[in-house]
Amino acid sequence: MTLSMTPSRPKVLYVEDEVIVALDVADGLAEELGFQVSVAHNLTAANRLADTEKFDFALLDMNLGHGERSTELGNKLAASGTHVVFASGYNRNEIDEIANFQLIEKPFLMSDIRTAFAAA
């Protein structure tokens, strides 16, 4: 099989402000779930990636520190056809602005992400 015949892996944008968490989850997204992963640790970097690349999925931490929230980014990505899932330490009842999106509660497992992406 030539390289051009190799099916491409789905692309996911993962936004997480905690670097250690991001490294661990990004490894799982790539190795366990088979994604091609792009990681951003803040909204500036995430928006730059969203403006220059097309993603099949996005996993967005709700609260990115320094008062940053990823809800606007999630809406932007969803409008462009990306399947968006939010992650938060808060539960669904505490977050109104993402009612139309999948939410996984932290801490989560790769199986939680797989299930949420399938439902998205």
PDB file of C-alpha atoms in Angstrom:
ATOM      1  CA  MET A   1       0.000   0.000   0.000  1.00  0.00           C
ATOM      2  CA  THR A   2       1.339   3.417  -0.894  1.00  0.00           C
ATOM      3  CA  LEU A   3       1.157   6.371   1.446  1.00  0.00           C
ATOM      4  CA  SER A   4      -1.482   8.032  -0.715  1.00  0.00           C
ATOM      5  CA  MET A   5      -3.744   5.012  -0.243  1.00  0.00           C
ATOM      6  CA  THR A   6      -3.483   5.074   3.556  1.00  0.00           C
ATOM      7  CA  PRO A   7      -6.751   6.323   5.047  1.00  0.00           C
ATOM      8  CA  SER A   8      -6.331   9.516   7.033  1.00  0.00           C
ATOM      9  CA  ARG A   9      -7.087   9.551  10.732  1.00  0.00           C
ATOM     10  CA  PRO A  10      -9.823  11.895  11.958  1.00  0.00           C
ATOM     11  CA  LYS A  11      -8.513  15.206  13.268  1.00  0.00           C
ATOM     12  CA  VAL A  12      -9.329  16.473  16.742  1.00  0.00           C
ATOM     13  CA  LEU A  13      -8.629  19.837  18.336  1.00  0.00           C
ATOM     14  CA  TYR A  14      -8.015  19.400  22.051  1.00  0.00           C
ATOM     15  CA  VAL A  15      -8.044  22.549  24.177  1.00  0.00           C
ATOM     16  CA  GLU A  16      -6.808  22.208  27.772  1.00  0.00           C
ATOM     17  CA  ASP A  17      -4.961  24.775  29.874  1.00  0.00           C
ATOM     18  CA  GLU A  18      -3.318  22.257  32.224  1.00  0.00           C
ATOM     19  CA  VAL A  19      -0.250  21.067  30.315  1.00  0.00           C
ATOM     20  CA  ILE A  20       0.235  17.741  32.139  1.00  0.00           C
ATOM     21  CA  VAL A  21      -3.428  16.816  31.653  1.00  0.00           C
ATOM     22  CA  ALA A  22      -3.234  17.877  28.008  1.00  0.00           C
ATOM     23  CA  LEU A  23      -0.204  15.677  27.328  1.00  0.00           C
ATOM     24  CA  ASP A  24      -1.822  12.633  28.919  1.00  0.00           C
ATOM     25  CA  VAL A  25      -5.179  13.037  27.180  1.00  0.00           C
ATOM     26  CA  ALA A  26      -3.581  13.894  23.817  1.00  0.00           C
ATOM     27  CA  ASP A  27      -1.617  10.628  23.994  1.00  0.00           C
ATOM     28  CA  GLY A  28      -4.831   8.729  24.666  1.00  0.00           C
ATOM     29  CA  LEU A  29      -6.653  10.470  21.832  1.00  0.00           C
ATOM     30  CA  ALA A  30      -3.881   9.483  19.429  1.00  0.00           C
ATOM     31  CA  GLU A  31      -2.931   6.031  20.686  1.00  0.00           C
ATOM     32  CA  GLU A  32      -6.210   4.646  22.038  1.00  0.00           C
ATOM     33  CA  LEU A  33      -8.752   6.399  19.830  1.00  0.00           C
ATOM     34  CA  GLY A  34      -6.688   6.843  16.661  1.00  0.00           C
ATOM     35  CA  PHE A  35      -6.975  10.594  16.216  1.00  0.00           C
ATOM     36  CA  GLN A  36      -4.563  13.035  14.655  1.00  0.00           C
ATOM     37  CA  VAL A  37      -4.369  15.517  17.556  1.00  0.00           C
ATOM     38  CA  SER A  38      -3.729  19.260  17.685  1.00  0.00           C
ATOM     39  CA  VAL A  39      -3.427  20.701  21.199  1.00  0.00           C
ATOM     40  CA  ALA A  40      -3.929  24.286  22.347  1.00  0.00           C
ATOM     41  CA  HIS A  41      -3.520  25.564  25.903  1.00  0.00           C
ATOM     42  CA  ASN A  42      -5.388  28.865  25.528  1.00  0.00           C
ATOM     43  CA  LEU A  43      -8.043  30.510  23.361  1.00  0.00           C
ATOM     44  CA  THR A  44      -5.568  32.469  21.257  1.00  0.00           C
ATOM     45  CA  ALA A  45      -3.787  29.308  20.113  1.00  0.00           C
ATOM     46  CA  ALA A  46      -7.067  27.405  19.753  1.00  0.00           C
ATOM     47  CA  ASN A  47      -8.628  30.094  17.572  1.00  0.00           C
ATOM     48  CA  ARG A  48      -5.498  30.218  15.435  1.00  0.00           C
ATOM     49  CA  LEU A  49      -5.757  26.459  14.833  1.00  0.00           C
ATOM     50  CA  ALA A  50      -9.507  26.664  14.203  1.00  0.00           C
ATOM     51  CA  ASP A  51      -8.942  29.407  11.627  1.00  0.00           C
ATOM     52  CA  THR A  52      -6.237  27.511   9.733  1.00  0.00           C
ATOM     53  CA  GLU A  53      -7.265  23.845   9.973  1.00  0.00           C
ATOM     54  CA  LYS A  54     -10.405  21.767   9.542  1.00  0.00           C
ATOM     55  CA  PHE A  55     -11.221  19.423  12.433  1.00  0.00           C
ATOM     56  CA  ASP A  56     -13.593  16.475  12.556  1.00  0.00           C
ATOM     57  CA  PHE A  57     -13.925  16.714  16.339  1.00  0.00           C
ATOM     58  CA  ALA A  58     -13.064  19.092  19.159  1.00  0.00           C
ATOM     59  CA  LEU A  59     -12.672  18.359  22.855  1.00  0.00           C
ATOM     60  CA  LEU A  60     -12.790  21.670  24.711  1.00  0.00           C
ATOM     61  CA  ASP A  61     -12.114  22.279  28.378  1.00  0.00           C
ATOM     62  CA  MET A  62     -14.805  24.759  29.462  1.00  0.00           C
ATOM     63  CA  ASN A  63     -12.651  26.883  31.771  1.00  0.00           C
ATOM     64  CA  LEU A  64      -9.194  27.746  30.529  1.00  0.00           C
ATOM     65  CA  GLY A  65      -7.992  29.911  33.387  1.00  0.00           C
ATOM     66  CA  HIS A  66      -7.641  33.691  33.510  1.00  0.00           C
ATOM     67  CA  GLY A  67     -11.401  33.966  32.959  1.00  0.00           C
ATOM     68  CA  GLU A  68     -11.274  32.338  29.513  1.00  0.00           C
ATOM     69  CA  ARG A  69     -14.146  30.039  28.531  1.00  0.00           C
ATOM     70  CA  SER A  70     -14.278  27.976  25.374  1.00  0.00           C
ATOM     71  CA  THR A  71     -18.008  28.279  24.640  1.00  0.00           C
ATOM     72  CA  GLU A  72     -17.644  30.823  21.821  1.00  0.00           C
ATOM     73  CA  LEU A  73     -14.945  28.672  20.215  1.00  0.00           C
ATOM     74  CA  GLY A  74     -17.234  25.651  20.483  1.00  0.00           C
ATOM     75  CA  ASN A  75     -20.039  27.492  18.707  1.00  0.00           C
ATOM     76  CA  LYS A  76     -17.632  28.643  15.999  1.00  0.00           C
ATOM     77  CA  LEU A  77     -16.310  25.112  15.430  1.00  0.00           C
ATOM     78  CA  ALA A  78     -19.793  23.595  15.416  1.00  0.00           C
ATOM     79  CA  ALA A  79     -20.915  26.139  12.813  1.00  0.00           C
ATOM     80  CA  SER A  80     -18.084  24.943  10.576  1.00  0.00           C
ATOM     81  CA  GLY A  81     -19.168  21.295  10.888  1.00  0.00           C
ATOM     82  CA  THR A  82     -16.873  20.137  13.694  1.00  0.00           C
ATOM     83  CA  HIS A  83     -18.390  17.730  16.252  1.00  0.00           C
ATOM     84  CA  VAL A  84     -17.797  19.504  19.579  1.00  0.00           C
ATOM     85  CA  VAL A  85     -17.648  17.976  23.055  1.00  0.00           C
ATOM     86  CA  PHE A  86     -16.988  20.031  26.169  1.00  0.00           C
ATOM     87  CA  ALA A  87     -15.167  18.800  29.270  1.00  0.00           C
ATOM     88  CA  SER A  88     -15.662  20.339  32.689  1.00  0.00           C
ATOM     89  CA  GLY A  89     -15.391  19.746  36.382  1.00  0.00           C
ATOM     90  CA  TYR A  90     -18.922  21.146  36.581  1.00  0.00           C
ATOM     91  CA  ASN A  91     -21.936  18.990  35.831  1.00  0.00           C
ATOM     92  CA  ARG A  92     -24.582  19.569  33.164  1.00  0.00           C
ATOM     93  CA  ASN A  93     -26.968  21.285  35.617  1.00  0.00           C
ATOM     94  CA  GLU A  94     -24.393  23.997  36.353  1.00  0.00           C
ATOM     95  CA  ILE A  95     -23.708  24.960  32.726  1.00  0.00           C
ATOM     96  CA  ASP A  96     -26.552  26.438  30.678  1.00  0.00           C
ATOM     97  CA  GLU A  97     -24.678  27.860  27.691  1.00  0.00           C
ATOM     98  CA  ILE A  98     -23.710  24.469  26.226  1.00  0.00           C
ATOM     99  CA  ALA A  99     -27.110  22.772  26.408  1.00  0.00           C
ATOM    100  CA  ASN A 100     -26.877  21.731  22.735  1.00  0.00           C
ATOM    101  CA  PHE A 101     -23.476  20.041  23.129  1.00  0.00           C
ATOM    102  CA  GLN A 102     -22.168  16.835  24.635  1.00  0.00           C
ATOM    103  CA  LEU A 103     -20.473  17.295  28.017  1.00  0.00           C
ATOM    104  CA  ILE A 104     -18.119  14.938  29.794  1.00  0.00           C
ATOM    105  CA  GLU A 105     -17.340  15.552  33.426  1.00  0.00           C
ATOM    106  CA  LYS A 106     -13.773  15.615  34.684  1.00  0.00           C
ATOM    107  CA  PRO A 107     -12.056  13.432  35.542  1.00  0.00           C
ATOM    108  CA  PHE A 108     -12.912  11.321  32.507  1.00  0.00           C
ATOM    109  CA  LEU A 109     -11.747   8.147  30.774  1.00  0.00           C
ATOM    110  CA  MET A 110     -10.985   7.603  27.093  1.00  0.00           C
ATOM    111  CA  SER A 111     -14.185   5.535  26.923  1.00  0.00           C
ATOM    112  CA  ASP A 112     -16.122   8.659  28.019  1.00  0.00           C
ATOM    113  CA  ILE A 113     -14.593  10.604  25.146  1.00  0.00           C
ATOM    114  CA  ARG A 114     -15.340   7.802  22.671  1.00  0.00           C
ATOM    115  CA  THR A 115     -18.984   7.714  23.801  1.00  0.00           C
ATOM    116  CA  ALA A 116     -19.362  11.512  23.678  1.00  0.00           C
ATOM    117  CA  PHE A 117     -17.820  11.748  20.193  1.00  0.00           C
ATOM    118  CA  ALA A 118     -20.123   8.976  18.959  1.00  0.00           C
ATOM    119  CA  ALA A 119     -23.127  10.895  20.299  1.00  0.00           C
ATOM    120  CA  ALA A 120     -21.924  14.211  18.887  1.00  0.00           C
TER     121      ALA A 120
END
